[in-house]
mmCIF file of C-alpha atoms in Angstrom:
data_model
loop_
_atom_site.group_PDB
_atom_site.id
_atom_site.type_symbol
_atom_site.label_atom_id
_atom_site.label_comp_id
_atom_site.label_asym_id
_atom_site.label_seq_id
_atom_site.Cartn_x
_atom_site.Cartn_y
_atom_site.Cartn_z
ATOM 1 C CA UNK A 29 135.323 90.569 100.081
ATOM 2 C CA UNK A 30 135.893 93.615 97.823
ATOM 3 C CA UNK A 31 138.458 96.022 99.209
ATOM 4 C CA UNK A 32 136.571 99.047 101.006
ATOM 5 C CA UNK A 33 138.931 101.218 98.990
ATOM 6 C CA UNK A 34 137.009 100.683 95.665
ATOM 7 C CA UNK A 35 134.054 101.791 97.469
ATOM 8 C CA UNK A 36 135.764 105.252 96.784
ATOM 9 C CA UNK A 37 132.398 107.321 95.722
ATOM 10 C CA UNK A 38 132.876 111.580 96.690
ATOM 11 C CA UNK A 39 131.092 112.159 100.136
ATOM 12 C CA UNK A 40 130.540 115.757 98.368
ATOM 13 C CA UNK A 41 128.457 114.405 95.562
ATOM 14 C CA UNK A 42 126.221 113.316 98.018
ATOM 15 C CA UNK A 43 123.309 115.936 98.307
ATOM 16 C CA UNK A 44 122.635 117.388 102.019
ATOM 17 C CA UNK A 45 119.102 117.213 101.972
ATOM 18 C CA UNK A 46 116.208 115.760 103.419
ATOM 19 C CA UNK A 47 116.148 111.887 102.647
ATOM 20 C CA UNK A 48 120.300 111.577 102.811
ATOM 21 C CA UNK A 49 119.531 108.267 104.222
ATOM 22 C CA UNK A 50 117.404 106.791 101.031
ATOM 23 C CA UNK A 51 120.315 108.286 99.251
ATOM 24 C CA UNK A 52 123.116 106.465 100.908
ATOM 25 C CA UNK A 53 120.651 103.666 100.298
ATOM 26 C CA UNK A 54 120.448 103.905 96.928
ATOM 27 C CA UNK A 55 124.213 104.175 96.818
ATOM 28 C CA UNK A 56 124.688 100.901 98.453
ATOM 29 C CA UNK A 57 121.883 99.173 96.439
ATOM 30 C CA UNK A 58 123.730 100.588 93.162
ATOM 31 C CA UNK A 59 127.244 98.970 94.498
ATOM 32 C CA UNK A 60 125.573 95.370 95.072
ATOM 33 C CA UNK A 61 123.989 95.622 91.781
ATOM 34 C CA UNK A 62 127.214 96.304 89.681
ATOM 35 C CA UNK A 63 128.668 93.149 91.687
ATOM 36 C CA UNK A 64 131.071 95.272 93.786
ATOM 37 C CA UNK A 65 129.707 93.381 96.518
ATOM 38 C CA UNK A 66 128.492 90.035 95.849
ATOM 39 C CA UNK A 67 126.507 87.678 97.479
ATOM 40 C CA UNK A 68 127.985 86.803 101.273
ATOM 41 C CA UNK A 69 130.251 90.045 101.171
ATOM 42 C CA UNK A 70 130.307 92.021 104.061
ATOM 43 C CA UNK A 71 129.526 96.041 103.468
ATOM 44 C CA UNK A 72 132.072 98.482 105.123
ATOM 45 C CA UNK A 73 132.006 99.207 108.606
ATOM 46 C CA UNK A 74 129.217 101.980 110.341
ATOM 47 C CA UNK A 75 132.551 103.899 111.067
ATOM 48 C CA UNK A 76 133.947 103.446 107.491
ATOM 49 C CA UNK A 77 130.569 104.672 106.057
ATOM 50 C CA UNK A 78 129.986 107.624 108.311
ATOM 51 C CA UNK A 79 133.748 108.633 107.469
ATOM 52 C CA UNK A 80 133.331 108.110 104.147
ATOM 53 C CA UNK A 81 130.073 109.949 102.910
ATOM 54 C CA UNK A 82 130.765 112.860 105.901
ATOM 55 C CA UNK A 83 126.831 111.518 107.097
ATOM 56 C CA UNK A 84 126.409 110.938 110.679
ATOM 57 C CA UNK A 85 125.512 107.632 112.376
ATOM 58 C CA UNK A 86 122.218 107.767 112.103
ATOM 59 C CA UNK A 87 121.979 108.540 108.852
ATOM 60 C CA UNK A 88 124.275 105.104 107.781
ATOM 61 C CA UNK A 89 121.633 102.918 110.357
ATOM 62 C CA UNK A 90 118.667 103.723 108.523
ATOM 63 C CA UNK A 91 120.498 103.320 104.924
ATOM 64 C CA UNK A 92 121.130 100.363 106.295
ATOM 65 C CA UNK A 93 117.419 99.150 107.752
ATOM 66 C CA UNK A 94 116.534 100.473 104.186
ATOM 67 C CA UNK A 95 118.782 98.446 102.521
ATOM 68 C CA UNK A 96 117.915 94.876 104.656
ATOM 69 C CA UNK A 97 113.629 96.188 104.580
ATOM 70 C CA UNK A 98 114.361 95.902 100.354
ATOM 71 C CA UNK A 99 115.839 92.392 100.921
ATOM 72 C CA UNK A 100 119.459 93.778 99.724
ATOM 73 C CA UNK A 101 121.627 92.883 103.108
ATOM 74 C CA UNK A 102 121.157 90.569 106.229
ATOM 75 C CA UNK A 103 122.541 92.091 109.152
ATOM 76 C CA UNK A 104 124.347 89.593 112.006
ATOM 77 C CA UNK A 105 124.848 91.294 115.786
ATOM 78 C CA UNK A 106 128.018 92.003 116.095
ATOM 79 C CA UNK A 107 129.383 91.751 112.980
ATOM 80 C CA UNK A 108 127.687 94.036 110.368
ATOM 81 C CA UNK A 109 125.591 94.348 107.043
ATOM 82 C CA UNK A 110 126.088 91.365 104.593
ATOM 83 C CA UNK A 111 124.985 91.155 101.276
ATOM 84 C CA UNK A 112 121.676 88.581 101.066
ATOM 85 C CA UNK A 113 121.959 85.820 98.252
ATOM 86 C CA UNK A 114 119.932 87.106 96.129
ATOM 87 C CA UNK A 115 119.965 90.729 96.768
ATOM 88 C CA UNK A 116 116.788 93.195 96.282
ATOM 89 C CA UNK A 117 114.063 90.532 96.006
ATOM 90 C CA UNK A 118 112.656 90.521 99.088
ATOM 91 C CA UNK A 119 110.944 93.740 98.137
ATOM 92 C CA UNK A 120 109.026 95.823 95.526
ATOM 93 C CA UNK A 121 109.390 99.291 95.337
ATOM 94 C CA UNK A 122 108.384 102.545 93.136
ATOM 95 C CA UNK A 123 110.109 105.882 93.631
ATOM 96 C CA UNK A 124 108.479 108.449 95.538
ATOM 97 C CA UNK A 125 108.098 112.308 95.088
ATOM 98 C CA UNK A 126 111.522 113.943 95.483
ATOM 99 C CA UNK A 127 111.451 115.983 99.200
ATOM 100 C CA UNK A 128 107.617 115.378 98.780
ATOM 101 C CA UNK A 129 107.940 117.030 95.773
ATOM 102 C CA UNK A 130 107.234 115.919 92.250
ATOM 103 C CA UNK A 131 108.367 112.104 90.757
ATOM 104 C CA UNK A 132 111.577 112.448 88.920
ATOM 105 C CA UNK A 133 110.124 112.867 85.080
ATOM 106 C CA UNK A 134 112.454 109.403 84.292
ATOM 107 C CA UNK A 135 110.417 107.836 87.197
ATOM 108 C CA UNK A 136 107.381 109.074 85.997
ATOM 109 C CA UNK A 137 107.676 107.616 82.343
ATOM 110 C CA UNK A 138 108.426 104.426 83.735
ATOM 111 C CA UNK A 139 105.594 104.126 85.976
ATOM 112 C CA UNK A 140 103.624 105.262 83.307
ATOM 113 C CA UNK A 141 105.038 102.473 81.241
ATOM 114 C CA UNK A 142 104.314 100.129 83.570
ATOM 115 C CA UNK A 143 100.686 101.430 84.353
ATOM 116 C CA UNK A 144 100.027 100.776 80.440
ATOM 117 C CA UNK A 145 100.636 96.946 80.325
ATOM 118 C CA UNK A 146 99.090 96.302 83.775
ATOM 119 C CA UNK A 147 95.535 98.024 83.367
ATOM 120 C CA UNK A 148 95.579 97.285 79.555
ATOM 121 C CA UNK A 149 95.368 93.543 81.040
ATOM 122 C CA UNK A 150 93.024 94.407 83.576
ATOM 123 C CA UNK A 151 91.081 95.659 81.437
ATOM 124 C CA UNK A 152 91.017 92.711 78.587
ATOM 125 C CA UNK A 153 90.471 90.365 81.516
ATOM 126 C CA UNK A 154 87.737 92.368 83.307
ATOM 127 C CA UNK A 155 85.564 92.587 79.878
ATOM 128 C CA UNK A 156 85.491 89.106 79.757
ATOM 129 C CA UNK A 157 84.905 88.394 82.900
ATOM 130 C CA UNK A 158 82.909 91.560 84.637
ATOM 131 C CA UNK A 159 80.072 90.322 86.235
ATOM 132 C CA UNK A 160 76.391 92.795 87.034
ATOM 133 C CA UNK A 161 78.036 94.074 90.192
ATOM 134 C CA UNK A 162 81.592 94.768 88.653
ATOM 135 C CA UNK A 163 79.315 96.569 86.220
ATOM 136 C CA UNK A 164 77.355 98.648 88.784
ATOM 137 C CA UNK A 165 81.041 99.731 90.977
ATOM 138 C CA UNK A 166 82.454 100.848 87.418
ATOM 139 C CA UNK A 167 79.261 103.544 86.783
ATOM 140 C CA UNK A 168 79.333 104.155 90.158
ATOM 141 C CA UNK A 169 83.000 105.661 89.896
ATOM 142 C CA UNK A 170 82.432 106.796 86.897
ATOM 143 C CA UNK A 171 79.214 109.183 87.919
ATOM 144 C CA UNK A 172 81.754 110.403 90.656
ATOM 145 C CA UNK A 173 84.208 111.250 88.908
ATOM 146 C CA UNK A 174 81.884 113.346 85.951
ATOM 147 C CA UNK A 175 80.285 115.254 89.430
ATOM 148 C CA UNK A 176 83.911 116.142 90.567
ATOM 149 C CA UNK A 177 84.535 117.175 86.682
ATOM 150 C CA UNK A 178 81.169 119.624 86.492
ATOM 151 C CA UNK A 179 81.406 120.845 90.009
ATOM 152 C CA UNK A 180 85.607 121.689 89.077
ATOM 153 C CA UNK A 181 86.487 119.035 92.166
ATOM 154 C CA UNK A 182 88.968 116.699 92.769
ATOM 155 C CA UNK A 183 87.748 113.715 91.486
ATOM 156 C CA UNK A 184 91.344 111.792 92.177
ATOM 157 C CA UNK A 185 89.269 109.572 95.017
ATOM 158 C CA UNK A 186 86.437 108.672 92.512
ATOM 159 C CA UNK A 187 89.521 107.910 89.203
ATOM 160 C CA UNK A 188 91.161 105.753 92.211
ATOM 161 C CA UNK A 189 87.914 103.673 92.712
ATOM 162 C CA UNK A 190 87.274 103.230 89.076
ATOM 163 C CA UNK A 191 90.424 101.931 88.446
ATOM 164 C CA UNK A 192 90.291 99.606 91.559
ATOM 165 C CA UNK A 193 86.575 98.232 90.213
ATOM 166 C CA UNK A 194 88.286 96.861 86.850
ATOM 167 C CA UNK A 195 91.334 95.081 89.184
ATOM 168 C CA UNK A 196 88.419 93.760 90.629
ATOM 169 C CA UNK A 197 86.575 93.193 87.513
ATOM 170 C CA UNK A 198 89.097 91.086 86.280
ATOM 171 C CA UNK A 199 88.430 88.219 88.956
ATOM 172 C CA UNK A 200 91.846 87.269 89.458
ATOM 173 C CA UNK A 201 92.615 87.281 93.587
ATOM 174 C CA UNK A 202 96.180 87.686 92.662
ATOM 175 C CA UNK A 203 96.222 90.435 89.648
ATOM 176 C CA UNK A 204 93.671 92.626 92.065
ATOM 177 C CA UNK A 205 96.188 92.027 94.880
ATOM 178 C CA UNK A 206 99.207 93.212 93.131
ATOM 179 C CA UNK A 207 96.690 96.172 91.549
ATOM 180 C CA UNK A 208 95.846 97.230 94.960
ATOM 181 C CA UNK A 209 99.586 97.148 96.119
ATOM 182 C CA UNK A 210 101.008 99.339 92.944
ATOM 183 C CA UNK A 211 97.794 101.808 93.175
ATOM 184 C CA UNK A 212 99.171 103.799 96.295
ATOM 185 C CA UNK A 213 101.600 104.711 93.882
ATOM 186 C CA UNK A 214 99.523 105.159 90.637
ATOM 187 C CA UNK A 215 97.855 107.197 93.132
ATOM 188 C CA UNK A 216 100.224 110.191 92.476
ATOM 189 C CA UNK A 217 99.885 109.886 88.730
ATOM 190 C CA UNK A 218 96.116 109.892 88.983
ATOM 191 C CA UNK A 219 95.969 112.960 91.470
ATOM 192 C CA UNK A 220 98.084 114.868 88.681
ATOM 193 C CA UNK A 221 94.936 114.629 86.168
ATOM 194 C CA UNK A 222 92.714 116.092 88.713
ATOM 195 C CA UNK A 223 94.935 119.049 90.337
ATOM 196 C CA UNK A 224 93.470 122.635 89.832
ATOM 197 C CA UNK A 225 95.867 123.601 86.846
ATOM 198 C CA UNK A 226 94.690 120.298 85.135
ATOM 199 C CA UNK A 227 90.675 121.861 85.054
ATOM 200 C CA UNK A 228 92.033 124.977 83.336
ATOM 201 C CA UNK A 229 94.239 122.810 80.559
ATOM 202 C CA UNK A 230 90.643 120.280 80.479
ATOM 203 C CA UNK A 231 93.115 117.627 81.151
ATOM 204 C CA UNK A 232 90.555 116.057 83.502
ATOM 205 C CA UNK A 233 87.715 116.381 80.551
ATOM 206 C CA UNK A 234 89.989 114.584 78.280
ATOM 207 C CA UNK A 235 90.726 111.761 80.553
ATOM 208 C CA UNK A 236 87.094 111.381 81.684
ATOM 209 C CA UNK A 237 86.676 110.680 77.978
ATOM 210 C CA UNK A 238 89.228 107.932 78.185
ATOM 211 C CA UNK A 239 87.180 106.309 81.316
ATOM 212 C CA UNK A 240 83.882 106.892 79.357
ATOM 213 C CA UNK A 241 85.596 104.975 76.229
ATOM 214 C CA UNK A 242 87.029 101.886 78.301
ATOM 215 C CA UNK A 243 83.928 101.782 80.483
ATOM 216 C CA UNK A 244 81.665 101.384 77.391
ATOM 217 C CA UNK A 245 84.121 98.689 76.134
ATOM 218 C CA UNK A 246 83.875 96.304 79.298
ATOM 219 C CA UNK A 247 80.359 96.965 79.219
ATOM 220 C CA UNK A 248 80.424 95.524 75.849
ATOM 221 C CA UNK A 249 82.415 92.703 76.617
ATOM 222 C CA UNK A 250 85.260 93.815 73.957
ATOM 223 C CA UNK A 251 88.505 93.028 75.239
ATOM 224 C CA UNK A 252 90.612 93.338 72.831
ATOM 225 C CA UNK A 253 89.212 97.591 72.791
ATOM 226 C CA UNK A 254 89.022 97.584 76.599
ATOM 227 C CA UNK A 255 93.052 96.690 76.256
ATOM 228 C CA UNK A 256 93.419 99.471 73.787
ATOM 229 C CA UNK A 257 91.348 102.021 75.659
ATOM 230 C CA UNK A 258 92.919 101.302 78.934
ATOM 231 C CA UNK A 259 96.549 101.115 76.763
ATOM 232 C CA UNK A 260 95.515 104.898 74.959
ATOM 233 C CA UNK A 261 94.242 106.367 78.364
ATOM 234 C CA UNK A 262 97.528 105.709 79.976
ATOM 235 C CA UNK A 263 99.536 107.216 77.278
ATOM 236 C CA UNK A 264 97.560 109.768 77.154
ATOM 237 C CA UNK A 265 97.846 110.228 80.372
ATOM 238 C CA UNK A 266 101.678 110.323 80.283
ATOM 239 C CA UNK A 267 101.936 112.993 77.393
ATOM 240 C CA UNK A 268 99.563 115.473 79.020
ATOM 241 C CA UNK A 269 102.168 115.412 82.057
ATOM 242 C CA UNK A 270 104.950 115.798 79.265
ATOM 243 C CA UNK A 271 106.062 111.838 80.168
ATOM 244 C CA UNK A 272 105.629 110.461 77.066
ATOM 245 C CA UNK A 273 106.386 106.760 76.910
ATOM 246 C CA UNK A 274 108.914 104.657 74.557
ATOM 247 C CA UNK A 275 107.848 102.933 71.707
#
C-alpha cells in the first residue's frame, strides 16, 4: 500500500464551494488513475482524509459513496475504502454544469466531440434502416421545433425528441439504449441552441437548418449525407457556443 504521505495534495487548493464532495472525489479518482493507489490498496483513513483536505466528515463519506457508485473503490465494514480491480468501470459518467452553472468549455468540446461520432452513426444507420413510422416521429419533431422557432419558444423539448426519433430510427436496441442514456446530458448542449440570447444571434434558425438538411437525407435514404449532416450540425453546433472541436 502506498504511503499516505505521498497523498500530500494542499487542503487549501481545494475550493470551498458547493460540490466539495465531487471534488474530493475527483481527487481520489485522479490518485487511482496515476497508479498511486493500485488495485487492492487501501485509501487513507476517514480521519486521515478529513485532516488532510480541512473537509468535514461528511464531506469525505459522500466522496467516498461517489467514488464506490463510479465503480473506483469497494468499501469492507470495518476496515475502509479499497481500490476495486479494475477501477472506474463500473460506471459512465459526463460532467455536469459547474454549481449548476455552465459545463466547463473543455467539457463542453468533448461532449461535443463525442456527440459528433455518435449521431453521425445514428444517423448513417437510421437512413438505411428508417422505417414509415421512424419517418412520421422525425417530421413530427421537426414541425415542433419550426413552431417553437416562429413563435420565438423554446423548442429544446421538440430538438430532444428529434434527436431521440433517429436513435430510434436506427433500429439497434442497444445504440438507442446508450442514445437515451447520454441524451440527459446532450440535453444541456441542446437547451443552449434554444435559450433566449440564441433567437437574437438566429442560432436556433441556423440549427433548424441543420435538422431540415439531415431530415431530408434519411428521408432519402443517403447515409453516407445523413452522417455528414448529423457530423456538420454538431460542429456547428459546438462553434456557435465558441467550443469548437479538434481536428
Amino acid at each position: 500500500m502506498p504511503d499516505p504521505a505521498l497523498f500530500s495534495h494542499d487542503p487549501s487548493t481545494l475550493p470551498r464551494a458547493t460540490g466539495l464532495s465531487d471534488m474530493l472525489a475527483g481527487r481520489l479518482a485522479a490518485a487511482i488513475r496515476s497508479g498511486e493507489f493500485g488495485p487492492g490498496d487501501r485509501l487513507p483513513t476517514e480521519k486521515r482524509l478529513v485532516e488532510q483536505y480541512g473537509v468535514s466528515r461528511a464531506v469525505v463519506r459522500e466522496a467516498i459513496a461517489r467514488l464506490k457508485a463510479d465503480g473506483f473503490v469497494d468499501t469492507r465494514q470495518g476496515a475502509g475504502a479499497f481500490v476495486a480491480a479494475k477501477p472506474g468501470l463500473a460506471n459512465f459518467r459526463i460532467a455536469q454544469p459547474e454549481g449548476g452553472g455552465r459545463i466547463a468549455s473543455a467539457d463542453l468540446a468533448h461532449i461535443f466531440e463525442l456527440r459528433g461520432i455518435i449521431e453521425a452513426g445514428m444517423a448513417e444507420l437510421a437512413a438505411k434502416r428508417r422505417d414509415t413510422a421512424d419517418l412520421a416521429a422525425l417530421k413530427t419533431a421537426f414541425a415542433r421545433m419550426q413552431q417553437a422557432l416562429l413563435a420565438g419558444e423554446d423548442g429544446a423539448a421538440a430538438d430532444d425528441s428529434f434527436h431521440a426519433a433517429i436513435a430510434t430510427a436506427a433500429h439497434n436496441p442497444y445504440l438507442a439504449q446508450f442514445a437515451a442514456f447520454l441524451a440527459q446530458h446532450f440535453s444541456a448542449t441542446r437547451a443552449l441552441t434554444w435559450a433566449t440570447s440564441a433567437h437574437d444571434d438566429v442560432s436556433a434558425s441556423a440549427a433548424q437548418i441543420e435538422h431540415a438538411r439531415l431530415l431530408s437525407a434519411i428521408e432519402a435514404g443517403d447515409a453516407a449525407e445523413a452522417a455528414r449532416a448529423a457530423h456538420d450540425h454538431i460542429l456547428a453546433a459546438a462553434e456557435r457556443r465558441g467550443s469548437a472541436m479538434k481536428d
